[in-house]
PDB file of C-alpha atoms (C1' of nucleotides) in Angstrom:
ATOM      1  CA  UNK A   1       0.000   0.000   0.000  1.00 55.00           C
ATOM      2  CA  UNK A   2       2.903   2.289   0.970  1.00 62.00           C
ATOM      3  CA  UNK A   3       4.280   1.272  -2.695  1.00 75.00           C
ATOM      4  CA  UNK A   4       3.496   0.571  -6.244  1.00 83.00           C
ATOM      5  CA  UNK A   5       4.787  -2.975  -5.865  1.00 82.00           C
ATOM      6  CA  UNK A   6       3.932  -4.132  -9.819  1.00 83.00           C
ATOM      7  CA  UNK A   7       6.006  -0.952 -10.658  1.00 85.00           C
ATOM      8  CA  UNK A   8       8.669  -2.426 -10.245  1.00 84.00           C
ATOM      9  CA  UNK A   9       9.013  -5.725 -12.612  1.00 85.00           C
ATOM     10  CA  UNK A  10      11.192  -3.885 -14.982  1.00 85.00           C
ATOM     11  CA  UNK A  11      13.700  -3.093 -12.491  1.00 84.00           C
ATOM     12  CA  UNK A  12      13.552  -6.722 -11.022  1.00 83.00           C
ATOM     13  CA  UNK A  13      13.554  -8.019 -15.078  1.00 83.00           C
ATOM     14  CA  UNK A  14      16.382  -5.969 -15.102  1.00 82.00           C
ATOM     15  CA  UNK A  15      18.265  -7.934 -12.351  1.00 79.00           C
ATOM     16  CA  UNK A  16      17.314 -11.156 -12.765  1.00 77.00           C
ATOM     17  CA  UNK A  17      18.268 -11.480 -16.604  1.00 76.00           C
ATOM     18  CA  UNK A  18      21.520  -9.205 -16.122  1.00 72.00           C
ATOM     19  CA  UNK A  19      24.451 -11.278 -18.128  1.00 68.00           C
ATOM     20  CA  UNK A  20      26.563 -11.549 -15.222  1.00 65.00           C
ATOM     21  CA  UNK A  21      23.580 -13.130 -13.161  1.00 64.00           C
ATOM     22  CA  UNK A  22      22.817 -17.192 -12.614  1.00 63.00           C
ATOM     23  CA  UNK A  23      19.033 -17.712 -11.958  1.00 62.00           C
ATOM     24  CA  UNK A  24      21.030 -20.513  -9.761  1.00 58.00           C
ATOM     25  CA  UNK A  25      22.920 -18.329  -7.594  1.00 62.00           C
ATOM     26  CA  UNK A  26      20.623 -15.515  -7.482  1.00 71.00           C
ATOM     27  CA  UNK A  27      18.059 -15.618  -4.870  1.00 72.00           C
ATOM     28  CA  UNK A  28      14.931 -13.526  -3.255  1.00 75.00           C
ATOM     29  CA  UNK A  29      16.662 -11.924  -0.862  1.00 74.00           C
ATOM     30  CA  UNK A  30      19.988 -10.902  -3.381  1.00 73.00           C
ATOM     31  CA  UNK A  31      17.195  -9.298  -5.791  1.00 78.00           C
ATOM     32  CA  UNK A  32      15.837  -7.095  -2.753  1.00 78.00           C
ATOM     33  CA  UNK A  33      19.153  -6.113  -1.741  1.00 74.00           C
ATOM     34  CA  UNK A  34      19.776  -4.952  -4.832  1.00 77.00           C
ATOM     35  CA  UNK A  35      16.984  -3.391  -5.577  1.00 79.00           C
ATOM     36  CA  UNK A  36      17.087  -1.080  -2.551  1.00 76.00           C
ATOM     37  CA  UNK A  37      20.523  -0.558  -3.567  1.00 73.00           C
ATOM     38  CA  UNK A  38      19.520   0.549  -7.298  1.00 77.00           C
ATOM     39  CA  UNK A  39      16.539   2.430  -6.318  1.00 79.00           C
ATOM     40  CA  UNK A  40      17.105   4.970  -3.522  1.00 76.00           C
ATOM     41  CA  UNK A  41      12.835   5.073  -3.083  1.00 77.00           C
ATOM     42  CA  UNK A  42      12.964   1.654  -1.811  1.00 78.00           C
ATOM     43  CA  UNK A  43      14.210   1.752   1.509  1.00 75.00           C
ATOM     44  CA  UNK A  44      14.695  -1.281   3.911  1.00 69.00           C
ATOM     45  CA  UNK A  45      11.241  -0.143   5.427  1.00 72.00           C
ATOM     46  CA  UNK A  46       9.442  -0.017   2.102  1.00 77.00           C
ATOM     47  CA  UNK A  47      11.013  -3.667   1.230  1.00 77.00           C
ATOM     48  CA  UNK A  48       9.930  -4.417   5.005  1.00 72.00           C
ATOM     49  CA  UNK A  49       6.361  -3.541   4.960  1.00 73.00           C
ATOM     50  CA  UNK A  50       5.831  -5.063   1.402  1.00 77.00           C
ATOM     51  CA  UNK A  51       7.974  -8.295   1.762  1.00 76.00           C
ATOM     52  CA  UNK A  52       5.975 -10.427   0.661  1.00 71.00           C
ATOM     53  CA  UNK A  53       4.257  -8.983  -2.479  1.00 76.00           C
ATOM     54  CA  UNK A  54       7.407  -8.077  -3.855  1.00 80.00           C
ATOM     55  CA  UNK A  55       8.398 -11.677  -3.188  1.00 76.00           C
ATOM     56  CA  UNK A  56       5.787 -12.908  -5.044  1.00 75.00           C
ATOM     57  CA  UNK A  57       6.770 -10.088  -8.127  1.00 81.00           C
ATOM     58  CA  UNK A  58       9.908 -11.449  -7.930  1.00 78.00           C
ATOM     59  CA  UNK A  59       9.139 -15.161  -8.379  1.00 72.00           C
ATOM     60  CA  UNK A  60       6.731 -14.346 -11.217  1.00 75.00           C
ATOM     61  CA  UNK A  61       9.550 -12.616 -12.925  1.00 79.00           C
ATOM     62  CA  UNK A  62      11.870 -15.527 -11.973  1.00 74.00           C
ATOM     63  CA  UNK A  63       9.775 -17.698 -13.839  1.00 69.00           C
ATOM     64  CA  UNK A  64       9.918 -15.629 -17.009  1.00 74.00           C
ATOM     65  CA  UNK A  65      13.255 -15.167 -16.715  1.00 74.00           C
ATOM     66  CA  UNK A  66      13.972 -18.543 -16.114  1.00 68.00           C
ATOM     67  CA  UNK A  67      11.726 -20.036 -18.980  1.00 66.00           C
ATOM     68  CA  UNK A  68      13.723 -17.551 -21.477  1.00 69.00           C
ATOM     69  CA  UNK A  69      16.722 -18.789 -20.337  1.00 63.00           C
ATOM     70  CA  UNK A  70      15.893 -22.224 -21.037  1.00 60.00           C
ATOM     71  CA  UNK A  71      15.197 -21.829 -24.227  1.00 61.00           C
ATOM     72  CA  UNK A  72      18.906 -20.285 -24.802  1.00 59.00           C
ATOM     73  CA  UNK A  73      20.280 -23.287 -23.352  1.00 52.00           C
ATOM     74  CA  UNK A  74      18.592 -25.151 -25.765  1.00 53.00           C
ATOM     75  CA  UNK A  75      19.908 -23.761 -28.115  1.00 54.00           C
ATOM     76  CA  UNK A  76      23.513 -22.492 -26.747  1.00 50.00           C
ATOM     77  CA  UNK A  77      24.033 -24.512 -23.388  1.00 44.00           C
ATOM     78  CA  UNK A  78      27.846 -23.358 -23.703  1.00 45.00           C
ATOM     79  CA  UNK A  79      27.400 -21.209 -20.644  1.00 43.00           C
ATOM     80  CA  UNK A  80      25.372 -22.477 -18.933  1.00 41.00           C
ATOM     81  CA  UNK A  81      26.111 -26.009 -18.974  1.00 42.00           C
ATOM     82  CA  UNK A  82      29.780 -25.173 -18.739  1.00 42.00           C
ATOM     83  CA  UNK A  83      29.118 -23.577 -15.361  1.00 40.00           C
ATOM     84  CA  UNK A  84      27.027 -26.538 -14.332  1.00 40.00           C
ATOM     85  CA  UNK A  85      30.055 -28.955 -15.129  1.00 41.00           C
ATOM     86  CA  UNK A  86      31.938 -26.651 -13.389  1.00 40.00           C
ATOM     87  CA  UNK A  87      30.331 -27.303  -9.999  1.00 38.00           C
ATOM     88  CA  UNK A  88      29.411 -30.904 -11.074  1.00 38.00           C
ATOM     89  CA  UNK A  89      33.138 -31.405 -10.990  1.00 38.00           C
ATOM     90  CA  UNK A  90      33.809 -29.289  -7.901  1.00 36.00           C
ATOM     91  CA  UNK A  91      31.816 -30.248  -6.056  1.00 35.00           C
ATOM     92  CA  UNK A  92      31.034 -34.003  -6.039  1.00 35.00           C
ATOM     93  CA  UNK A  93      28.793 -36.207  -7.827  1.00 34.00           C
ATOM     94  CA  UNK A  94      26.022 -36.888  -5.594  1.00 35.00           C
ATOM     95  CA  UNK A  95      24.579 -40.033  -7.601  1.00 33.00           C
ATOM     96  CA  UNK A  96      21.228 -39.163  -8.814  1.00 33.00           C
ATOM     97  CA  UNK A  97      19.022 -41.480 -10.054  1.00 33.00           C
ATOM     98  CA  UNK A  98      15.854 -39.657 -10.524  1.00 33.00           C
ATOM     99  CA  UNK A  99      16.552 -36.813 -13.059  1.00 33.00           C
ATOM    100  CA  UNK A 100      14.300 -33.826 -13.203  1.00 33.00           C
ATOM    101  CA  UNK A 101      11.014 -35.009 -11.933  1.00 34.00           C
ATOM    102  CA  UNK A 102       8.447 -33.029 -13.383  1.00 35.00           C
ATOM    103  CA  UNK A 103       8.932 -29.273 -14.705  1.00 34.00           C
ATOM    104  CA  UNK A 104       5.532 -28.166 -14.772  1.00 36.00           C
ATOM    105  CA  UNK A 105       4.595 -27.601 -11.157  1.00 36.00           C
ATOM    106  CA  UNK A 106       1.269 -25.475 -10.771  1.00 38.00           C
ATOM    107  CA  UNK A 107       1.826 -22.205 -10.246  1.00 42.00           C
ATOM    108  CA  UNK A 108       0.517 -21.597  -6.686  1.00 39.00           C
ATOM    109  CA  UNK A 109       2.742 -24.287  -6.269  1.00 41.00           C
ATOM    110  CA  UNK A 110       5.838 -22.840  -7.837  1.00 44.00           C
ATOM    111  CA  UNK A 111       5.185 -19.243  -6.127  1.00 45.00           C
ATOM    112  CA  UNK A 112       5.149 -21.065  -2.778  1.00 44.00           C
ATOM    113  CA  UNK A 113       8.504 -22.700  -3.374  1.00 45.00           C
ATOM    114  CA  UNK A 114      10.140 -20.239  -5.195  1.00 49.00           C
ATOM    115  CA  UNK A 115      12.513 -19.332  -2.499  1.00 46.00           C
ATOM    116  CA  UNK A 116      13.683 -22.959  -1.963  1.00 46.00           C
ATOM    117  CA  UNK A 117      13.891 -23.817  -5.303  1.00 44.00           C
ATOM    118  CA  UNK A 118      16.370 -21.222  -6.245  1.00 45.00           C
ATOM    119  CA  UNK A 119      18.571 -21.047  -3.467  1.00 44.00           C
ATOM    120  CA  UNK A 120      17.948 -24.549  -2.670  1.00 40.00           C
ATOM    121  CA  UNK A 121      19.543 -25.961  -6.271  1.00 40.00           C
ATOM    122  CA  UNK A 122      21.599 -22.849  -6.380  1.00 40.00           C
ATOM    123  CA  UNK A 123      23.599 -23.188  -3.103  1.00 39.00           C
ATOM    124  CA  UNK A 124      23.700 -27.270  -3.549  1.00 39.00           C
ATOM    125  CA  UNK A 125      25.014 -26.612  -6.834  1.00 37.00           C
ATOM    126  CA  UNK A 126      27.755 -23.691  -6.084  1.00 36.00           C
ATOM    127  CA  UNK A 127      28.972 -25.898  -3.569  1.00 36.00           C
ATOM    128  CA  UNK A 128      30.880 -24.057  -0.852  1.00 36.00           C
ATOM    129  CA  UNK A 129      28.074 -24.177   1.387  1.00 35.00           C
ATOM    130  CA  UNK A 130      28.767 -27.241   3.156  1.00 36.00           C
ATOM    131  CA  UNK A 131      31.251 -28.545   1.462  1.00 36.00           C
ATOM    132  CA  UNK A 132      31.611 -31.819   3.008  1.00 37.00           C
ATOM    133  CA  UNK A 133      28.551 -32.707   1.592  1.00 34.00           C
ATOM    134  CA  UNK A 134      29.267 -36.332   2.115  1.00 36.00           C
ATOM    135  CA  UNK A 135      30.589 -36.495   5.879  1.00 36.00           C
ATOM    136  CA  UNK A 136      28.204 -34.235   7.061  1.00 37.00           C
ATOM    137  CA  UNK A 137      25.238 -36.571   5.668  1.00 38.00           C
ATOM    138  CA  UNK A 138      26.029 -38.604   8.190  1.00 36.00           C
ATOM    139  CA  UNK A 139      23.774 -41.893   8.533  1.00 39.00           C
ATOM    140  CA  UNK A 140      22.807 -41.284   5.123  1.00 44.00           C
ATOM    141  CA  UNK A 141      26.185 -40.943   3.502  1.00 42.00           C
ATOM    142  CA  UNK A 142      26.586 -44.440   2.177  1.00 41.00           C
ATOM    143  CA  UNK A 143      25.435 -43.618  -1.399  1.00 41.00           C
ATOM    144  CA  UNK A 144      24.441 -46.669  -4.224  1.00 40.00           C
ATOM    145  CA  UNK A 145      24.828 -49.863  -1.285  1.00 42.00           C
ATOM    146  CA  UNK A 146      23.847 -52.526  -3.873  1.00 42.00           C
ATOM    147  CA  UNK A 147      23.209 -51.239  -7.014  1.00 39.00           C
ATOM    148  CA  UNK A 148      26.912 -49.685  -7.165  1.00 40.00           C
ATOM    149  CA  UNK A 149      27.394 -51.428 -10.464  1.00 39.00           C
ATOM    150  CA  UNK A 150      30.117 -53.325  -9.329  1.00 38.00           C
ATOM    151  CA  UNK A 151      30.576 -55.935 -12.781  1.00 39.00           C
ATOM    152  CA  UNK A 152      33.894 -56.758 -12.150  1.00 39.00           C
ATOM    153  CA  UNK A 153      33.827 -57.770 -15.269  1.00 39.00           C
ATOM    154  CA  UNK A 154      37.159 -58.898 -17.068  1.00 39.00           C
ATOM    155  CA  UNK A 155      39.669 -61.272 -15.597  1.00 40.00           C
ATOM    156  CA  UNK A 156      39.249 -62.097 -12.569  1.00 38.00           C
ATOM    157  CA  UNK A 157      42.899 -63.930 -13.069  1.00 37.00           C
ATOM    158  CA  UNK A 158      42.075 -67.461 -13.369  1.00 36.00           C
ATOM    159  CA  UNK A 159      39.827 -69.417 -11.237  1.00 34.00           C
ATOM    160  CA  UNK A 160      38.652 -66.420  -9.085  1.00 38.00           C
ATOM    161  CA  UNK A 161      34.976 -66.293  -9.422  1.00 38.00           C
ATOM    162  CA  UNK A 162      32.670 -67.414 -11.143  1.00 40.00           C
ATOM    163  CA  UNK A 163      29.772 -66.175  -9.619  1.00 42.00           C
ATOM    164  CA  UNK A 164      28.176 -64.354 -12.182  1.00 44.00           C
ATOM    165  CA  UNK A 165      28.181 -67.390 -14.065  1.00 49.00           C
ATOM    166  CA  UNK A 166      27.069 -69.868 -11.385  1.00 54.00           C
ATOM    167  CA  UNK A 167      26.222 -67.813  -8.692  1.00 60.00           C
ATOM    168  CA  UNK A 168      23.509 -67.530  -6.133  1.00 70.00           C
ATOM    169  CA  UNK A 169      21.348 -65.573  -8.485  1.00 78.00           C
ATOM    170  CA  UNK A 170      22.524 -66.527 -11.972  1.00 78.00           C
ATOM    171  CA  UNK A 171      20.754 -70.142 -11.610  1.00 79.00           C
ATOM    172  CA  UNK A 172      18.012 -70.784 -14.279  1.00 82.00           C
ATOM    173  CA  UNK A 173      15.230 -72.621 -13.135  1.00 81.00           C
ATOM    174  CA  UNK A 174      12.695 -74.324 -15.214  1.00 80.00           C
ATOM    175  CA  UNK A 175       9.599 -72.026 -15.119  1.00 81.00           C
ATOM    176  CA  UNK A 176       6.448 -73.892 -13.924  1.00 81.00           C
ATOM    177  CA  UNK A 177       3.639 -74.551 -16.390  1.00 81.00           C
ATOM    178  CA  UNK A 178       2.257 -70.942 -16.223  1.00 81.00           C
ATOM    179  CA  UNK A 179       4.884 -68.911 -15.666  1.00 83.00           C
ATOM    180  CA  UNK A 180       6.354 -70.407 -18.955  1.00 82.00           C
ATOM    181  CA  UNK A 181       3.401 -69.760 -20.646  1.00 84.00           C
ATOM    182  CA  UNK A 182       3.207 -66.090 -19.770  1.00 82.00           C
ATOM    183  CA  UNK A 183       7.071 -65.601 -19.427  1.00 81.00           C
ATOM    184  CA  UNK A 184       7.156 -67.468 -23.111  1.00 81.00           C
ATOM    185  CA  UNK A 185      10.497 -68.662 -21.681  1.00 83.00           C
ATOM    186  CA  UNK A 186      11.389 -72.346 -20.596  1.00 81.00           C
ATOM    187  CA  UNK A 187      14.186 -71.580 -18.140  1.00 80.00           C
ATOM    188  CA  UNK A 188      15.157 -68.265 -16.054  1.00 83.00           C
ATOM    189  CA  UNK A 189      17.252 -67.095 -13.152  1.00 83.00           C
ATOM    190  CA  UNK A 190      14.976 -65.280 -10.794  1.00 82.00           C
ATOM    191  CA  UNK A 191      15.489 -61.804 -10.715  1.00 84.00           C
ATOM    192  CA  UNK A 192      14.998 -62.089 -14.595  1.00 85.00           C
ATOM    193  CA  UNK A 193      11.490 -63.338 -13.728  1.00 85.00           C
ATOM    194  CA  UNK A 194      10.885 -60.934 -11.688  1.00 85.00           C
ATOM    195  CA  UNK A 195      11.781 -58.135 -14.154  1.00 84.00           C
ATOM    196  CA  UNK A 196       9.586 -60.064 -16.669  1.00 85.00           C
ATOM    197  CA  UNK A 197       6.794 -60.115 -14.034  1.00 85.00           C
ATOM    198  CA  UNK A 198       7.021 -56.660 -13.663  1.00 85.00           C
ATOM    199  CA  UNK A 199       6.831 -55.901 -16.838  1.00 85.00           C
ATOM    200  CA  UNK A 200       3.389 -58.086 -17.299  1.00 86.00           C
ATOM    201  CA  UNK A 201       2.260 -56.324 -14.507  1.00 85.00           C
ATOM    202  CA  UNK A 202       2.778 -52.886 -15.677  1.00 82.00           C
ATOM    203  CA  UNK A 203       1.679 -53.680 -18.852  1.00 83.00           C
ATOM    204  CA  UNK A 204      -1.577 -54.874 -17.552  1.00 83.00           C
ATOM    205  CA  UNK A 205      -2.099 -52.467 -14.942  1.00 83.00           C
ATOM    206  CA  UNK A 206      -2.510 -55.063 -12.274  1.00 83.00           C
ATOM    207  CA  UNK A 207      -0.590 -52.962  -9.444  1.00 83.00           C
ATOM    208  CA  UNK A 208      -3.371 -51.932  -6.368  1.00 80.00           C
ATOM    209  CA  UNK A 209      -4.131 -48.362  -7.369  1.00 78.00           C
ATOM    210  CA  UNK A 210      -4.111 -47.640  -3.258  1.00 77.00           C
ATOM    211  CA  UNK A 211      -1.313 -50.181  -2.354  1.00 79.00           C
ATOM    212  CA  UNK A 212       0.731 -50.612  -5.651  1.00 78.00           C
ATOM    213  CA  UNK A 213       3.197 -52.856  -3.580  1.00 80.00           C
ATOM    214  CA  UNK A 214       0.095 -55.216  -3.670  1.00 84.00           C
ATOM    215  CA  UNK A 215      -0.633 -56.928  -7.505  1.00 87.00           C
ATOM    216  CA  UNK A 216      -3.916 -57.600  -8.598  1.00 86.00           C
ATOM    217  CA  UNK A 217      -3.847 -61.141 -10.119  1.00 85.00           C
ATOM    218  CA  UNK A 218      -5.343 -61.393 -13.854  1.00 83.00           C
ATOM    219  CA  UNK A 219      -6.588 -65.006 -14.745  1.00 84.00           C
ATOM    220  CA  UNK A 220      -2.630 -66.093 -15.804  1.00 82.00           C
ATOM    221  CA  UNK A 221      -0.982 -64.738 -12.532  1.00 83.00           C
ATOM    222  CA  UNK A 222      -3.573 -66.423 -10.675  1.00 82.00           C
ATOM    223  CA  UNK A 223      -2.722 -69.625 -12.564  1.00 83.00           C
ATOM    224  CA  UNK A 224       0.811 -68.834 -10.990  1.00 82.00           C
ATOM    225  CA  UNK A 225       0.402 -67.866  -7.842  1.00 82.00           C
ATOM    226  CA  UNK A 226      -3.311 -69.576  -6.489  1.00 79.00           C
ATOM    227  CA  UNK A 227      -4.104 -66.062  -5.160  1.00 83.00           C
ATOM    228  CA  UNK A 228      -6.481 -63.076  -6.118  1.00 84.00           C
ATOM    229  CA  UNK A 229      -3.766 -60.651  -5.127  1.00 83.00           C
ATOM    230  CA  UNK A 230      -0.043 -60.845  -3.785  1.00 85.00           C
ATOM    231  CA  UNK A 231       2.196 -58.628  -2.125  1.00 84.00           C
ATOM    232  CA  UNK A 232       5.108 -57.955  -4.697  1.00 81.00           C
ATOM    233  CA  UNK A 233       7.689 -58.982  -1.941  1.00 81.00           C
ATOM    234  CA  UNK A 234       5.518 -62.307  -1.413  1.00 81.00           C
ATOM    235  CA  UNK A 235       5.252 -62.712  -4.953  1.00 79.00           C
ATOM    236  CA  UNK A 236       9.011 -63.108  -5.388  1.00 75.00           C
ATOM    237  CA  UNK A 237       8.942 -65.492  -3.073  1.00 76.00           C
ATOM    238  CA  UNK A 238       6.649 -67.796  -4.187  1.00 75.00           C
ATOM    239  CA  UNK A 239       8.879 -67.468  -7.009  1.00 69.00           C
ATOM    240  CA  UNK A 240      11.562 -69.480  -5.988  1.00 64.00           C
ATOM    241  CA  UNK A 241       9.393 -72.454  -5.357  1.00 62.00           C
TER     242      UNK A 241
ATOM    243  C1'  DA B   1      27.124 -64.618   7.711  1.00 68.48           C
ATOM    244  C1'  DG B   2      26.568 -61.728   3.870  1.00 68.48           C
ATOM    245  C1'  DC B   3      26.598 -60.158  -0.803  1.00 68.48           C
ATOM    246  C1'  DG B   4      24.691 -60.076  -5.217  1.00 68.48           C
ATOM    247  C1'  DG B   5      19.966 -58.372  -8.585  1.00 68.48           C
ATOM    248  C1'  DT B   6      15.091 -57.253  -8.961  1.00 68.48           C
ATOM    249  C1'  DC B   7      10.921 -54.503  -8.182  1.00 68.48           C
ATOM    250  C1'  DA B   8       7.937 -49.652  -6.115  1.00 68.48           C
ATOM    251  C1'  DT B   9       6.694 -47.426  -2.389  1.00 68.48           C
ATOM    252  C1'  DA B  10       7.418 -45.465   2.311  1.00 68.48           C
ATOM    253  C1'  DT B  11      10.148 -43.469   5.278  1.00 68.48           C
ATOM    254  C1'  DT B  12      13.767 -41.004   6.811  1.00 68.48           C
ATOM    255  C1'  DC B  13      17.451 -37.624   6.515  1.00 68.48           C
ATOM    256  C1'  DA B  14      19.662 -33.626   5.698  1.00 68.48           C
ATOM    257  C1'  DT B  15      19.941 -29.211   3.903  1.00 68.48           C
ATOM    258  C1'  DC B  16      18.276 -25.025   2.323  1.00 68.48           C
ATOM    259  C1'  DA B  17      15.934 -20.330   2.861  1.00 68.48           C
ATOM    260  C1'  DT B  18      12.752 -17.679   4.993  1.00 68.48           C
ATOM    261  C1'  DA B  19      10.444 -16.029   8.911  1.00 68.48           C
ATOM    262  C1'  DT B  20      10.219 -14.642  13.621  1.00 68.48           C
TER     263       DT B  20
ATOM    264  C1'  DA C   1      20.315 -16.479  16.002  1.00 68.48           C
ATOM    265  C1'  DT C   2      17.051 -20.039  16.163  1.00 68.48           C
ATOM    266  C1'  DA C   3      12.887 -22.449  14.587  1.00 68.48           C
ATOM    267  C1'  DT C   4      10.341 -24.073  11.088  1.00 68.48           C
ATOM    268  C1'  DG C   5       8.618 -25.372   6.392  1.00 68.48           C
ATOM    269  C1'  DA C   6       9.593 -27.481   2.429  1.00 68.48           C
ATOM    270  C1'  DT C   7      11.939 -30.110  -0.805  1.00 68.48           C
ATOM    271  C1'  DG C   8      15.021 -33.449  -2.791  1.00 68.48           C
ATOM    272  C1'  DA C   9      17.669 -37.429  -2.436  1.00 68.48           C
ATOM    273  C1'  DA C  10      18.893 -41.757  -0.490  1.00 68.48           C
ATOM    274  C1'  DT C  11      17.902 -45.832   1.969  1.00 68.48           C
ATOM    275  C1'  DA C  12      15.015 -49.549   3.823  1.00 68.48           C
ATOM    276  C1'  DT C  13      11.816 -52.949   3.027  1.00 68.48           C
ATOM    277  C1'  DG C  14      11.164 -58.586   1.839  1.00 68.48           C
ATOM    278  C1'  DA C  15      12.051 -62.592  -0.314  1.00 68.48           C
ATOM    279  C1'  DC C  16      14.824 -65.738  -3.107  1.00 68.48           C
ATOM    280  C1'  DC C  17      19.852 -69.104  -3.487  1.00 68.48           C
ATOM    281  C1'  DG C  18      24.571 -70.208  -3.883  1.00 68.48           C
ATOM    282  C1'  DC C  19      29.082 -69.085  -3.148  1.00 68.48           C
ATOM    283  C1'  DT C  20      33.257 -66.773  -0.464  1.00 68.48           C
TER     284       DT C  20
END
DNA sequence: AGCGGTCATATTCATCATAT
DNA sequence: ATATGATGAATATGACCGCT
């Protein structure tokens, strides 16, 4: 009320897409500063009183900003990416599986989070912050336990192991009557089956829309399993009967 | 005794930024 | 300066079997 909030999107436009500013590293509080700093009507009160409407300004014009900019890294990701790699490297490569989950994020939504998106990816990703990312993690910091890709492949001198060959899990069993039929596959080792399973099961949509850990048996999986529906850790058990 | 691979969800953990 | 909200990422879960 004290201030014509909206008034000032070109001056926050301004900031936010200045060449020498990251959307990462930038953050709600920087573009404040600086805006008091640029415009001599905005004093700390003014910012004070209308905190959280200029907030909001700000993430709207984030958004902009930030949609522009992805656009330019489609087409020339030189800078940014290179920056990226640059902190990638720096920092540490925190194994990700998941990639980007999901970039359109309602808007409410988005305005609500703005703050922690930005600084959140942008601090993570500048590193410095906490540096020892991994120590401090504590409980948590043993990354990949037993997918860590580990395929020792080659050598092995001599008669080291053969357990991908043989071992525990590379056995083929002979499928049972239905499973064969379904599988279309005489002999498997389990966790094979189980990937095939899953795949039937996905395919079919036979996962418990409230529990999806629980599978819905069609007429074939019941020929397998003698159940209407199975939990998926039970189900890989009945497996290796 | 434990590791290895397989699946999806649930839970937990830590970290971040803002708000008070 | 601390408390809190929120978010992302990682791990645990459960069962199988054979080998080191």
């Amino acid at each position: 009320m004290s201030y014509d909030v909206p008034s000032l999107e070109p001056e926050i436009r301004a900031i936010l897409s200045a060449p020498d500013v990251d959307l990462r590293t930038i953050s709600a509080k920087r573009v404040r500063k600086q805006l008091m700093e640029e415009n001599s009507a905005l004093t700390p009160d003014v910012v004070k009183e209308n905190k959280e409407e200029i907030d909001t300004l700000i993430s709207q014009v984030f958004e902009e900003v930030s949609r522009a900019q992805q656009d330019s890294e489609d087409e020339d990701d030189t800078q940014t990416n290179k920056r990226k790699n640059h902190e990638d490297a720096g920092e540490e490569a925190p194994v990700k599986k998941k990639k980007k989950s999901g970039q359109e994020e309602s808007d409410a939504k988005l305005a609500r989070k703005l703050s922690n998106e930005i600084n959140g990816r942008a601090t993570r990703g500048a590193g410095k912050s906490r540096s020892n990312g991994t120590a401090k993690k504590g409980g948590r910091a043993k990354k990949s336990v037993t997918t860590v890709d580990s395929d020792d492949d080659g050598d092995e001198e001599g008669g080291k192991k053969k357990r991908r060959g043989g071992g525990g899990f590379g056995k083929e069993y002979n499928l049972s009557e239905p499973l064969s039929t379904l599988l279309q596959v005489e002999k498997m080792s389990r966790p094979q089956v189980v990937k095939n399973l899953w795949e039937h099961i996905k395919g079919n949509g036979l996962q418990n829309p409230n529990n999806k850990r629980e599978i819905i048996c069609d007429a074939s999986m019941k020929a397998i399993f003698n159940v209407d529906k199975i939990d998926m850790f039970q189900m890989n058990k009945v497996l290796g009967q």
